[in-house]
Amino acid sequence: MELSGLQIFKYLPGAKKSENTNCKICKCPTCMAFALKLAKGQVDISDCPYVPEELKEKFLYSRKPPQKTVVLEGLNIGGENVLYRHEKTFINPIALAVVVDAASHDFMQKIKRLEKFEITRVNEKYTIDLVILKNYAGGLETSLRLITEEEFLKLPLKDATCRNFKDTAENLINIRTRAIKEKDEQYADPVYVRFSSGLDKKDVCAKASYYICKYANMLVFEDFDEALFSTLITLRQNIFTDPQKPLQVEAKIYEFNNPDENSIIFMTTNFALTFFAVANELENLSVPSYLVVTPADGMSVLTAWSAEKFTAKVAAKTLKKFDLANKVKTRKIIIPGLLAHMKQELQEEIKDFDIVVGTVEAYEISDFVKNNYPLK
Ligand code: SF4
């Protein structure tokens, strides 16, 4: 565990009230300020000449990375520092690899299928992380990240696969716990689980999902399936977001399908998942539109409303900031259906536009527009 500011402070002159207390040699106003900054990694331990050896040892030990990182042509495997995401964040998303036998009759077909695989979620593009080639003699030109099986087996990665799910799951938990809590060198290598070919897809999906949550650094599949990979990538993306940083987009006015001054206008908050769900619908509409995104610290509409991040004043201020009333002739703004209770309040604050209550769900937008804004 990393030392907290208070744990560090206990060793400094300030806590002992000795003669060097708050001497400022470290360029911090007090020993406490130095301790807090050291805990956050904002100063160097050598900045204070009065740090005792005991603290130096404890501090260096606490900063030692518990799990090693294997770097493979831009792919980072392992390097995790915590057992639970909420303690800080997980660092390197679990790598998803596919094994392909270069001696198989449909080798090139398999490679083409892997090359074609790409999904986009919350504005991030994902492809296959790594292809492990068996019986490969070279010569393949591809955009995929490749490694031969011989090279893969030489990497400092530990195979945590056991004969059944229970043993594999316990093995993964044991290895990660010992690496993080005990900083035991024996358990510092990143770990992977390998799925052999011919297994039931649903069974593989369930087990792989568990191993993504606890605690594989890499999953290796001898069979490839687009649906399985899409599901696992979605789960992985959810787990590997930083809990201290809400998923948010820039608060501004977004344009879809070349809108003009008569185009329809929607409004929502800057929570990324809401934004991309709405943006996806607006992109696919047969009419152009604007989407006004208000600043809400990345909160969804109802959360933002209850936290007073989405208020009538914030909405009015956003419209004013982008001077929307002078840029368009449209005089209606469609708000999320979940904020129907705010209609009156918004209307009183936003004089230039009529407030229209839209849909609760993003997928309903298309029908809403067809019914309310028929093409002329
Ligand atoms: Fe305290 Fe050391 Fe900084 Fe002096 S140099 S203020 S003793 S932490």
mmCIF file of N, CA and C in Angstrom, residues 142-270:
data_model
loop_
_atom_site.group_PDB
_atom_site.id
_atom_site.type_symbol
_atom_site.label_atom_id
_atom_site.label_comp_id
_atom_site.label_asym_id
_atom_site.label_seq_id
_atom_site.Cartn_x
_atom_site.Cartn_y
_atom_site.Cartn_z
ATOM 1 N N THR A 142 0.154 -7.366 -42.835
ATOM 2 C CA THR A 142 -1.130 -7.127 -42.185
ATOM 3 C C THR A 142 -1.023 -5.947 -41.231
ATOM 4 N N SER A 143 -2.171 -5.360 -40.935
ATOM 5 C CA SER A 143 -2.198 -4.276 -39.948
ATOM 6 C C SER A 143 -2.266 -4.838 -38.519
ATOM 7 N N LEU A 144 -2.455 -6.143 -38.397
ATOM 8 C CA LEU A 144 -2.601 -6.749 -37.059
ATOM 9 C C LEU A 144 -1.262 -6.770 -36.319
ATOM 10 N N ARG A 145 -1.328 -6.719 -35.003
ATOM 11 C CA ARG A 145 -0.099 -6.855 -34.193
ATOM 12 C C ARG A 145 0.172 -8.358 -34.056
ATOM 13 N N LEU A 146 1.329 -8.786 -34.557
ATOM 14 C CA LEU A 146 1.614 -10.230 -34.609
ATOM 15 C C LEU A 146 2.738 -10.627 -33.681
ATOM 16 N N ILE A 147 2.664 -11.875 -33.231
ATOM 17 C CA ILE A 147 3.784 -12.470 -32.508
ATOM 18 C C ILE A 147 3.720 -13.976 -32.773
ATOM 19 N N THR A 148 4.862 -14.611 -32.889
ATOM 20 C CA THR A 148 4.799 -16.073 -33.070
ATOM 21 C C THR A 148 4.547 -16.711 -31.702
ATOM 22 N N GLU A 149 4.056 -17.934 -31.741
ATOM 23 C CA GLU A 149 3.767 -18.601 -30.463
ATOM 24 C C GLU A 149 5.049 -18.804 -29.653
ATOM 25 N N GLU A 150 6.152 -19.091 -30.362
ATOM 26 C CA GLU A 150 7.435 -19.296 -29.662
ATOM 27 C C GLU A 150 7.836 -18.012 -28.923
ATOM 28 N N GLU A 151 7.692 -16.869 -29.632
ATOM 29 C CA GLU A 151 8.045 -15.579 -28.994
ATOM 30 C C GLU A 151 7.104 -15.289 -27.821
ATOM 31 N N PHE A 152 5.827 -15.587 -28.028
ATOM 32 C CA PHE A 152 4.843 -15.322 -26.969
ATOM 33 C C PHE A 152 5.188 -16.105 -25.697
ATOM 34 N N LEU A 153 5.549 -17.367 -25.888
ATOM 35 C CA LEU A 153 5.831 -18.210 -24.716
ATOM 36 C C LEU A 153 7.102 -17.780 -23.979
ATOM 37 N N LYS A 154 7.937 -17.000 -24.658
ATOM 38 C CA LYS A 154 9.159 -16.515 -23.994
ATOM 39 C C LYS A 154 8.923 -15.222 -23.218
ATOM 40 N N LEU A 155 7.769 -14.581 -23.399
ATOM 41 C CA LEU A 155 7.494 -13.316 -22.683
ATOM 42 C C LEU A 155 7.360 -13.583 -21.185
ATOM 43 N N PRO A 156 7.707 -12.597 -20.359
ATOM 44 C CA PRO A 156 7.546 -12.795 -18.908
ATOM 45 C C PRO A 156 6.081 -12.685 -18.469
ATOM 46 N N LEU A 157 5.279 -13.605 -19.008
ATOM 47 C CA LEU A 157 3.863 -13.675 -18.649
ATOM 48 C C LEU A 157 3.627 -15.040 -18.019
ATOM 49 N N LYS A 158 2.698 -15.075 -17.045
ATOM 50 C CA LYS A 158 2.447 -16.358 -16.372
ATOM 51 C C LYS A 158 1.110 -16.919 -16.847
ATOM 52 N N ASP A 159 1.112 -18.188 -17.233
ATOM 53 C CA ASP A 159 -0.142 -18.831 -17.643
ATOM 54 C C ASP A 159 -0.886 -19.263 -16.374
ATOM 55 N N ALA A 160 -2.043 -18.634 -16.127
ATOM 56 C CA ALA A 160 -2.803 -18.934 -14.895
ATOM 57 C C ALA A 160 -3.924 -19.934 -15.145
ATOM 58 N N THR A 161 -3.955 -20.501 -16.357
ATOM 59 C CA THR A 161 -5.049 -21.425 -16.709
ATOM 60 C C THR A 161 -4.934 -22.720 -15.898
ATOM 61 N N CYS A 162 -6.032 -23.109 -15.248
ATOM 62 C CA CYS A 162 -6.058 -24.377 -14.523
ATOM 63 C C CYS A 162 -7.059 -25.300 -15.189
ATOM 64 N N ARG A 163 -7.280 -26.483 -14.599
ATOM 65 C CA ARG A 163 -8.130 -27.465 -15.310
ATOM 66 C C ARG A 163 -9.601 -27.104 -15.284
ATOM 67 N N ASN A 164 -10.039 -26.261 -14.355
ATOM 68 C CA ASN A 164 -11.459 -25.858 -14.379
ATOM 69 C C ASN A 164 -11.604 -24.387 -13.969
ATOM 70 N N PHE A 165 -12.833 -23.893 -14.103
ATOM 71 C CA PHE A 165 -13.094 -22.470 -13.849
ATOM 72 C C PHE A 165 -12.741 -22.068 -12.409
ATOM 73 N N LYS A 166 -13.190 -22.874 -11.444
ATOM 74 C CA LYS A 166 -12.985 -22.525 -10.035
ATOM 75 C C LYS A 166 -11.482 -22.373 -9.723
ATOM 76 N N ASP A 167 -10.706 -23.340 -10.181
ATOM 77 C CA ASP A 167 -9.262 -23.295 -9.891
ATOM 78 C C ASP A 167 -8.600 -22.106 -10.591
ATOM 79 N N THR A 168 -9.028 -21.837 -11.837
ATOM 80 C CA THR A 168 -8.436 -20.701 -12.566
ATOM 81 C C THR A 168 -8.783 -19.390 -11.853
ATOM 82 N N ALA A 169 -10.057 -19.262 -11.459
ATOM 83 C CA ALA A 169 -10.491 -18.022 -10.791
ATOM 84 C C ALA A 169 -9.717 -17.830 -9.484
ATOM 85 N N GLU A 170 -9.581 -18.906 -8.709
ATOM 86 C CA GLU A 170 -8.849 -18.799 -7.430
ATOM 87 C C GLU A 170 -7.377 -18.478 -7.666
ATOM 88 N N ASN A 171 -6.829 -19.077 -8.718
ATOM 89 C CA ASN A 171 -5.427 -18.836 -9.053
ATOM 90 C C ASN A 171 -5.201 -17.361 -9.386
ATOM 91 N N LEU A 172 -6.105 -16.803 -10.202
ATOM 92 C CA LEU A 172 -5.983 -15.394 -10.584
ATOM 93 C C LEU A 172 -6.083 -14.480 -9.362
ATOM 94 N N ILE A 173 -7.036 -14.783 -8.489
ATOM 95 C CA ILE A 173 -7.223 -13.938 -7.296
ATOM 96 C C ILE A 173 -5.996 -14.040 -6.388
ATOM 97 N N ASN A 174 -5.496 -15.256 -6.224
ATOM 98 C CA ASN A 174 -4.331 -15.472 -5.365
ATOM 99 C C ASN A 174 -3.109 -14.720 -5.899
ATOM 100 N N ILE A 175 -2.886 -14.832 -7.214
ATOM 101 C CA ILE A 175 -1.701 -14.190 -7.805
ATOM 102 C C ILE A 175 -1.796 -12.670 -7.664
ATOM 103 N N ARG A 176 -2.954 -12.102 -8.014
ATOM 104 C CA ARG A 176 -3.074 -10.632 -7.947
ATOM 105 C C ARG A 176 -2.971 -10.152 -6.489
ATOM 106 N N THR A 177 -3.607 -10.878 -5.568
ATOM 107 C CA THR A 177 -3.587 -10.456 -4.164
ATOM 108 C C THR A 177 -2.155 -10.458 -3.634
ATOM 109 N N ARG A 178 -1.424 -11.524 -3.935
ATOM 110 C CA ARG A 178 -0.039 -11.598 -3.443
ATOM 111 C C ARG A 178 0.843 -10.543 -4.091
ATOM 112 N N ALA A 179 0.590 -10.279 -5.363
ATOM 113 C CA ALA A 179 1.386 -9.249 -6.055
ATOM 114 C C ALA A 179 1.129 -7.885 -5.431
ATOM 115 N N ILE A 180 -0.123 -7.564 -5.178
ATOM 116 C CA ILE A 180 -0.454 -6.218 -4.712
ATOM 117 C C ILE A 180 -0.201 -6.067 -3.210
ATOM 118 N N LYS A 181 -0.730 -7.006 -2.430
ATOM 119 C CA LYS A 181 -0.654 -6.826 -0.971
ATOM 120 C C LYS A 181 0.719 -7.153 -0.407
ATOM 121 N N GLU A 182 1.337 -8.201 -0.954
ATOM 122 C CA GLU A 182 2.623 -8.631 -0.376
ATOM 123 C C GLU A 182 3.805 -8.179 -1.208
ATOM 124 N N LYS A 183 3.523 -7.655 -2.396
ATOM 125 C CA LYS A 183 4.592 -7.274 -3.332
ATOM 126 C C LYS A 183 5.595 -8.413 -3.496
ATOM 127 N N ASP A 184 5.050 -9.595 -3.577
ATOM 128 C CA ASP A 184 5.892 -10.783 -3.697
ATOM 129 C C ASP A 184 6.375 -10.900 -5.146
ATOM 130 N N GLU A 185 7.693 -10.862 -5.333
ATOM 131 C CA GLU A 185 8.309 -10.920 -6.678
ATOM 132 C C GLU A 185 7.838 -12.128 -7.479
ATOM 133 N N GLN A 186 7.582 -13.219 -6.774
ATOM 134 C CA GLN A 186 7.155 -14.454 -7.454
ATOM 135 C C GLN A 186 5.853 -14.271 -8.226
ATOM 136 N N TYR A 187 5.066 -13.286 -7.799
ATOM 137 C CA TYR A 187 3.738 -13.091 -8.401
ATOM 138 C C TYR A 187 3.648 -11.787 -9.200
ATOM 139 N N ALA A 188 4.809 -11.230 -9.519
ATOM 140 C CA ALA A 188 4.816 -9.901 -10.154
ATOM 141 C C ALA A 188 4.594 -9.927 -11.661
ATOM 142 N N ASP A 189 4.734 -11.110 -12.276
ATOM 143 C CA ASP A 189 4.526 -11.162 -13.736
ATOM 144 C C ASP A 189 3.038 -11.069 -14.067
ATOM 145 N N PRO A 190 2.698 -10.335 -15.138
ATOM 146 C CA PRO A 190 1.294 -10.321 -15.576
ATOM 147 C C PRO A 190 0.843 -11.736 -15.946
ATOM 148 N N VAL A 191 -0.466 -11.964 -15.848
ATOM 149 C CA VAL A 191 -0.982 -13.329 -16.044
ATOM 150 C C VAL A 191 -1.984 -13.389 -17.200
ATOM 151 N N TYR A 192 -2.068 -14.559 -17.820
ATOM 152 C CA TYR A 192 -3.076 -14.747 -18.873
ATOM 153 C C TYR A 192 -3.802 -16.072 -18.672
ATOM 154 N N VAL A 193 -4.989 -16.141 -19.284
ATOM 155 C CA VAL A 193 -5.756 -17.392 -19.301
ATOM 156 C C VAL A 193 -5.980 -17.745 -20.757
ATOM 157 N N ARG A 194 -5.835 -19.027 -21.077
ATOM 158 C CA ARG A 194 -5.971 -19.463 -22.476
ATOM 159 C C ARG A 194 -7.224 -20.338 -22.626
ATOM 160 N N PHE A 195 -8.023 -20.017 -23.639
ATOM 161 C CA PHE A 195 -9.213 -20.806 -23.962
ATOM 162 C C PHE A 195 -8.894 -21.659 -25.184
ATOM 163 N N SER A 196 -9.045 -22.970 -25.052
ATOM 164 C CA SER A 196 -8.752 -23.829 -26.197
ATOM 165 C C SER A 196 -9.893 -23.773 -27.211
ATOM 166 N N SER A 197 -9.705 -24.411 -28.362
ATOM 167 C CA SER A 197 -10.727 -24.317 -29.418
ATOM 168 C C SER A 197 -11.873 -25.300 -29.165
ATOM 169 N N GLY A 198 -12.996 -25.006 -29.797
ATOM 170 C CA GLY A 198 -14.137 -25.923 -29.744
ATOM 171 C C GLY A 198 -14.994 -25.821 -28.491
ATOM 172 N N LEU A 199 -14.786 -24.790 -27.651
ATOM 173 C CA LEU A 199 -15.581 -24.661 -26.418
ATOM 174 C C LEU A 199 -16.916 -23.985 -26.716
ATOM 175 N N ASP A 200 -17.879 -24.183 -25.803
ATOM 176 C CA ASP A 200 -19.187 -23.533 -25.944
ATOM 177 C C ASP A 200 -19.023 -22.005 -25.807
ATOM 178 N N LYS A 201 -19.573 -21.259 -26.778
ATOM 179 C CA LYS A 201 -19.326 -19.809 -26.806
ATOM 180 C C LYS A 201 -19.872 -19.087 -25.579
ATOM 181 N N LYS A 202 -21.081 -19.509 -25.146
ATOM 182 C CA LYS A 202 -21.674 -18.827 -23.989
ATOM 183 C C LYS A 202 -20.851 -19.098 -22.732
ATOM 184 N N ASP A 203 -20.360 -20.332 -22.632
ATOM 185 C CA ASP A 203 -19.538 -20.714 -21.492
ATOM 186 C C ASP A 203 -18.236 -19.889 -21.482
ATOM 187 N N VAL A 204 -17.646 -19.764 -22.678
ATOM 188 C CA VAL A 204 -16.410 -18.978 -22.797
ATOM 189 C C VAL A 204 -16.695 -17.522 -22.419
ATOM 190 N N CYS A 205 -17.828 -16.992 -22.876
ATOM 191 C CA CYS A 205 -18.161 -15.584 -22.611
ATOM 192 C C CYS A 205 -18.310 -15.347 -21.102
ATOM 193 N N ALA A 206 -19.018 -16.268 -20.440
ATOM 194 C CA ALA A 206 -19.242 -16.112 -18.992
ATOM 195 C C ALA A 206 -17.914 -16.169 -18.227
ATOM 196 N N LYS A 207 -17.096 -17.164 -18.575
ATOM 197 C CA LYS A 207 -15.822 -17.315 -17.842
ATOM 198 C C LYS A 207 -14.850 -16.170 -18.149
ATOM 199 N N ALA A 208 -14.774 -15.809 -19.428
ATOM 200 C CA ALA A 208 -13.864 -14.714 -19.808
ATOM 201 C C ALA A 208 -14.292 -13.412 -19.123
ATOM 202 N N SER A 209 -15.603 -13.199 -18.999
ATOM 203 C CA SER A 209 -16.095 -11.985 -18.335
ATOM 204 C C SER A 209 -15.632 -11.955 -16.879
ATOM 205 N N TYR A 210 -15.710 -13.110 -16.236
ATOM 206 C CA TYR A 210 -15.254 -13.184 -14.840
ATOM 207 C C TYR A 210 -13.748 -12.883 -14.749
ATOM 208 N N TYR A 211 -12.984 -13.483 -15.657
ATOM 209 C CA TYR A 211 -11.526 -13.286 -15.600
ATOM 210 C C TYR A 211 -11.149 -11.831 -15.913
ATOM 211 N N ILE A 212 -11.991 -11.156 -16.706
ATOM 212 C CA ILE A 212 -11.721 -9.732 -16.964
ATOM 213 C C ILE A 212 -11.914 -8.945 -15.671
ATOM 214 N N CYS A 213 -12.970 -9.319 -14.924
ATOM 215 C CA CYS A 213 -13.223 -8.614 -13.651
ATOM 216 C C CYS A 213 -12.153 -8.978 -12.624
ATOM 217 N N LYS A 214 -11.788 -10.241 -12.554
ATOM 218 C CA LYS A 214 -10.799 -10.705 -11.579
ATOM 219 C C LYS A 214 -9.961 -11.802 -12.184
ATOM 220 N N TYR A 215 -8.761 -11.702 -12.402
ATOM 221 C CA TYR A 215 -7.836 -10.622 -12.455
ATOM 222 C C TYR A 215 -6.827 -10.927 -13.549
ATOM 223 N N ALA A 216 -7.332 -11.346 -14.707
ATOM 224 C CA ALA A 216 -6.394 -11.644 -15.797
ATOM 225 C C ALA A 216 -5.831 -10.332 -16.346
ATOM 226 N N ASN A 217 -4.618 -10.401 -16.905
ATOM 227 C CA ASN A 217 -4.073 -9.252 -17.638
ATOM 228 C C ASN A 217 -4.219 -9.468 -19.135
ATOM 229 N N MET A 218 -4.473 -10.725 -19.492
ATOM 230 C CA MET A 218 -4.608 -11.043 -20.906
ATOM 231 C C MET A 218 -5.455 -12.307 -21.051
ATOM 232 N N LEU A 219 -6.259 -12.360 -22.102
ATOM 233 C CA LEU A 219 -7.017 -13.577 -22.414
ATOM 234 C C LEU A 219 -6.608 -14.008 -23.817
ATOM 235 N N VAL A 220 -6.351 -15.294 -23.968
ATOM 236 C CA VAL A 220 -5.906 -15.828 -25.260
ATOM 237 C C VAL A 220 -6.960 -16.830 -25.749
ATOM 238 N N PHE A 221 -7.441 -16.630 -26.963
ATOM 239 C CA PHE A 221 -8.519 -17.475 -27.496
ATOM 240 C C PHE A 221 -8.023 -18.229 -28.726
ATOM 241 N N GLU A 222 -8.297 -19.526 -28.768
ATOM 242 C CA GLU A 222 -7.938 -20.290 -29.972
ATOM 243 C C GLU A 222 -9.044 -20.211 -31.012
ATOM 244 N N ASP A 223 -10.258 -19.798 -30.590
ATOM 245 C CA ASP A 223 -11.344 -19.538 -31.547
ATOM 246 C C ASP A 223 -11.679 -18.055 -31.482
ATOM 247 N N PHE A 224 -12.016 -17.498 -32.643
ATOM 248 C CA PHE A 224 -12.411 -16.085 -32.655
ATOM 249 C C PHE A 224 -13.899 -15.977 -32.951
ATOM 250 N N ASP A 225 -14.551 -15.062 -32.229
ATOM 251 C CA ASP A 225 -15.980 -14.820 -32.468
ATOM 252 C C ASP A 225 -16.240 -13.329 -32.265
ATOM 253 N N GLU A 226 -16.819 -12.686 -33.273
ATOM 254 C CA GLU A 226 -17.024 -11.229 -33.212
ATOM 255 C C GLU A 226 -17.914 -10.828 -32.036
ATOM 256 N N ALA A 227 -19.006 -11.595 -31.839
ATOM 257 C CA ALA A 227 -19.946 -11.241 -30.769
ATOM 258 C C ALA A 227 -19.268 -11.353 -29.401
ATOM 259 N N LEU A 228 -18.474 -12.409 -29.229
ATOM 260 C CA LEU A 228 -17.767 -12.595 -27.960
ATOM 261 C C LEU A 228 -16.809 -11.430 -27.709
ATOM 262 N N PHE A 229 -16.027 -11.073 -28.733
ATOM 263 C CA PHE A 229 -15.062 -9.995 -28.554
ATOM 264 C C PHE A 229 -15.753 -8.651 -28.310
ATOM 265 N N SER A 230 -16.860 -8.408 -29.006
ATOM 266 C CA SER A 230 -17.582 -7.143 -28.796
ATOM 267 C C SER A 230 -18.072 -7.056 -27.354
ATOM 268 N N THR A 231 -18.593 -8.160 -26.842
ATOM 269 C CA THR A 231 -19.097 -8.187 -25.466
ATOM 270 C C THR A 231 -17.963 -7.954 -24.469
ATOM 271 N N LEU A 232 -16.854 -8.660 -24.674
ATOM 272 C CA LEU A 232 -15.738 -8.555 -23.723
ATOM 273 C C LEU A 232 -15.095 -7.165 -23.769
ATOM 274 N N ILE A 233 -15.017 -6.604 -24.961
ATOM 275 C CA ILE A 233 -14.429 -5.256 -25.091
ATOM 276 C C ILE A 233 -15.311 -4.230 -24.375
ATOM 277 N N THR A 234 -16.629 -4.400 -24.491
ATOM 278 C CA THR A 234 -17.550 -3.475 -23.825
ATOM 279 C C THR A 234 -17.388 -3.573 -22.306
ATOM 280 N N LEU A 235 -17.335 -4.792 -21.802
ATOM 281 C CA LEU A 235 -17.136 -4.997 -20.357
ATOM 282 C C LEU A 235 -15.796 -4.390 -19.926
ATOM 283 N N ARG A 236 -14.765 -4.673 -20.711
ATOM 284 C CA ARG A 236 -13.425 -4.179 -20.383
ATOM 285 C C ARG A 236 -13.390 -2.659 -20.355
ATOM 286 N N GLN A 237 -14.048 -2.040 -21.327
ATOM 287 C CA GLN A 237 -14.031 -0.570 -21.357
ATOM 288 C C GLN A 237 -14.687 -0.004 -20.094
ATOM 289 N N ASN A 238 -15.772 -0.645 -19.652
ATOM 290 C CA ASN A 238 -16.454 -0.154 -18.446
ATOM 291 C C ASN A 238 -15.570 -0.260 -17.216
ATOM 292 N N ILE A 239 -14.803 -1.333 -17.146
ATOM 293 C CA ILE A 239 -13.964 -1.544 -15.956
ATOM 294 C C ILE A 239 -12.719 -0.657 -15.979
ATOM 295 N N PHE A 240 -12.227 -0.394 -17.175
ATOM 296 C CA PHE A 240 -10.979 0.359 -17.263
ATOM 297 C C PHE A 240 -11.169 1.867 -17.451
ATOM 298 N N THR A 241 -12.340 2.375 -17.089
ATOM 299 C CA THR A 241 -12.453 3.833 -17.025
ATOM 300 C C THR A 241 -11.933 4.263 -15.657
ATOM 301 N N ASP A 242 -11.449 5.482 -15.575
ATOM 302 C CA ASP A 242 -10.936 5.993 -14.307
ATOM 303 C C ASP A 242 -12.120 6.472 -13.464
ATOM 304 N N PRO A 243 -12.360 5.829 -12.278
ATOM 305 C CA PRO A 243 -13.526 6.230 -11.483
ATOM 306 C C PRO A 243 -13.445 7.671 -10.986
ATOM 307 N N GLN A 244 -12.218 8.237 -11.014
ATOM 308 C CA GLN A 244 -12.100 9.632 -10.559
ATOM 309 C C GLN A 244 -12.351 10.627 -11.700
ATOM 310 N N LYS A 245 -12.476 10.116 -12.910
ATOM 311 C CA LYS A 245 -12.724 11.021 -14.048
ATOM 312 C C LYS A 245 -14.016 10.604 -14.743
ATOM 313 N N PRO A 246 -15.082 11.372 -14.580
ATOM 314 C CA PRO A 246 -16.317 11.003 -15.251
ATOM 315 C C PRO A 246 -16.129 11.027 -16.766
ATOM 316 N N LEU A 247 -16.835 10.125 -17.429
ATOM 317 C CA LEU A 247 -16.781 10.090 -18.895
ATOM 318 C C LEU A 247 -17.552 11.287 -19.408
ATOM 319 N N GLN A 248 -16.858 12.260 -19.952
ATOM 320 C CA GLN A 248 -17.588 13.441 -20.392
ATOM 321 C C GLN A 248 -17.079 13.965 -21.726
ATOM 322 N N VAL A 249 -17.932 14.707 -22.387
ATOM 323 C CA VAL A 249 -17.542 15.347 -23.646
ATOM 324 C C VAL A 249 -17.567 16.856 -23.433
ATOM 325 N N GLU A 250 -17.004 17.556 -24.395
ATOM 326 C CA GLU A 250 -16.946 19.022 -24.278
ATOM 327 C C GLU A 250 -18.363 19.615 -24.345
ATOM 328 N N ALA A 251 -18.628 20.570 -23.450
ATOM 329 C CA ALA A 251 -19.930 21.251 -23.493
ATOM 330 C C ALA A 251 -19.891 22.287 -24.600
ATOM 331 N N LYS A 252 -20.680 22.063 -25.640
ATOM 332 C CA LYS A 252 -20.728 23.003 -26.774
ATOM 333 C C LYS A 252 -21.924 22.627 -27.657
ATOM 334 N N ILE A 253 -22.038 23.280 -28.796
ATOM 335 C CA ILE A 253 -23.131 22.932 -29.706
ATOM 336 C C ILE A 253 -22.571 22.046 -30.817
ATOM 337 N N TYR A 254 -23.131 20.859 -30.927
ATOM 338 C CA TYR A 254 -22.679 19.899 -31.945
ATOM 339 C C TYR A 254 -23.640 19.949 -33.135
ATOM 340 N N GLU A 255 -23.074 19.738 -34.336
ATOM 341 C CA GLU A 255 -23.901 19.801 -35.552
ATOM 342 C C GLU A 255 -23.982 18.428 -36.205
ATOM 343 N N PHE A 256 -25.174 18.093 -36.701
ATOM 344 C CA PHE A 256 -25.370 16.802 -37.364
ATOM 345 C C PHE A 256 -26.027 17.016 -38.728
ATOM 346 N N ASN A 257 -25.443 16.449 -39.754
ATOM 347 C CA ASN A 257 -25.983 16.491 -41.124
ATOM 348 C C ASN A 257 -26.128 17.926 -41.657
ATOM 349 N N ASN A 258 -25.115 18.746 -41.431
ATOM 350 C CA ASN A 258 -25.073 20.119 -41.977
ATOM 351 C C ASN A 258 -26.321 20.946 -41.665
ATOM 352 N N PRO A 259 -26.550 21.252 -40.434
ATOM 353 C CA PRO A 259 -27.758 22.018 -40.085
ATOM 354 C C PRO A 259 -27.689 23.458 -40.588
ATOM 355 N N ASP A 260 -28.864 24.071 -40.748
ATOM 356 C CA ASP A 260 -28.912 25.491 -41.100
ATOM 357 C C ASP A 260 -29.758 26.203 -40.044
ATOM 358 N N GLU A 261 -30.147 27.415 -40.354
ATOM 359 C CA GLU A 261 -30.838 28.224 -39.336
ATOM 360 C C GLU A 261 -32.252 27.722 -39.005
ATOM 361 N N ASN A 262 -32.752 26.788 -39.828
ATOM 362 C CA ASN A 262 -34.099 26.260 -39.561
ATOM 363 C C ASN A 262 -34.081 24.848 -38.963
ATOM 364 N N SER A 263 -32.910 24.360 -38.645
ATOM 365 C CA SER A 263 -32.819 22.966 -38.175
ATOM 366 C C SER A 263 -33.299 22.817 -36.736
ATOM 367 N N ILE A 264 -33.680 21.568 -36.401
ATOM 368 C CA ILE A 264 -34.184 21.321 -35.041
ATOM 369 C C ILE A 264 -33.030 21.285 -34.036
ATOM 370 N N ILE A 265 -33.374 21.592 -32.795
ATOM 371 C CA ILE A 265 -32.350 21.720 -31.753
ATOM 372 C C ILE A 265 -32.700 20.820 -30.571
ATOM 373 N N PHE A 266 -31.731 20.006 -30.155
ATOM 374 C CA PHE A 266 -31.888 19.169 -28.969
ATOM 375 C C PHE A 266 -30.935 19.683 -27.887
ATOM 376 N N MET A 267 -31.235 19.290 -26.652
ATOM 377 C CA MET A 267 -30.349 19.678 -25.545
ATOM 378 C C MET A 267 -30.122 18.477 -24.626
ATOM 379 N N THR A 268 -28.901 18.310 -24.141
ATOM 380 C CA THR A 268 -28.628 17.277 -23.134
ATOM 381 C C THR A 268 -27.401 17.699 -22.324
ATOM 382 N N THR A 269 -26.951 16.825 -21.411
ATOM 383 C CA THR A 269 -25.769 17.161 -20.603
ATOM 384 C C THR A 269 -24.521 16.519 -21.221
ATOM 385 N N ASN A 270 -23.371 16.796 -20.622
ATOM 386 C CA ASN A 270 -22.125 16.326 -21.239
ATOM 387 C C ASN A 270 -21.651 14.961 -20.732
#
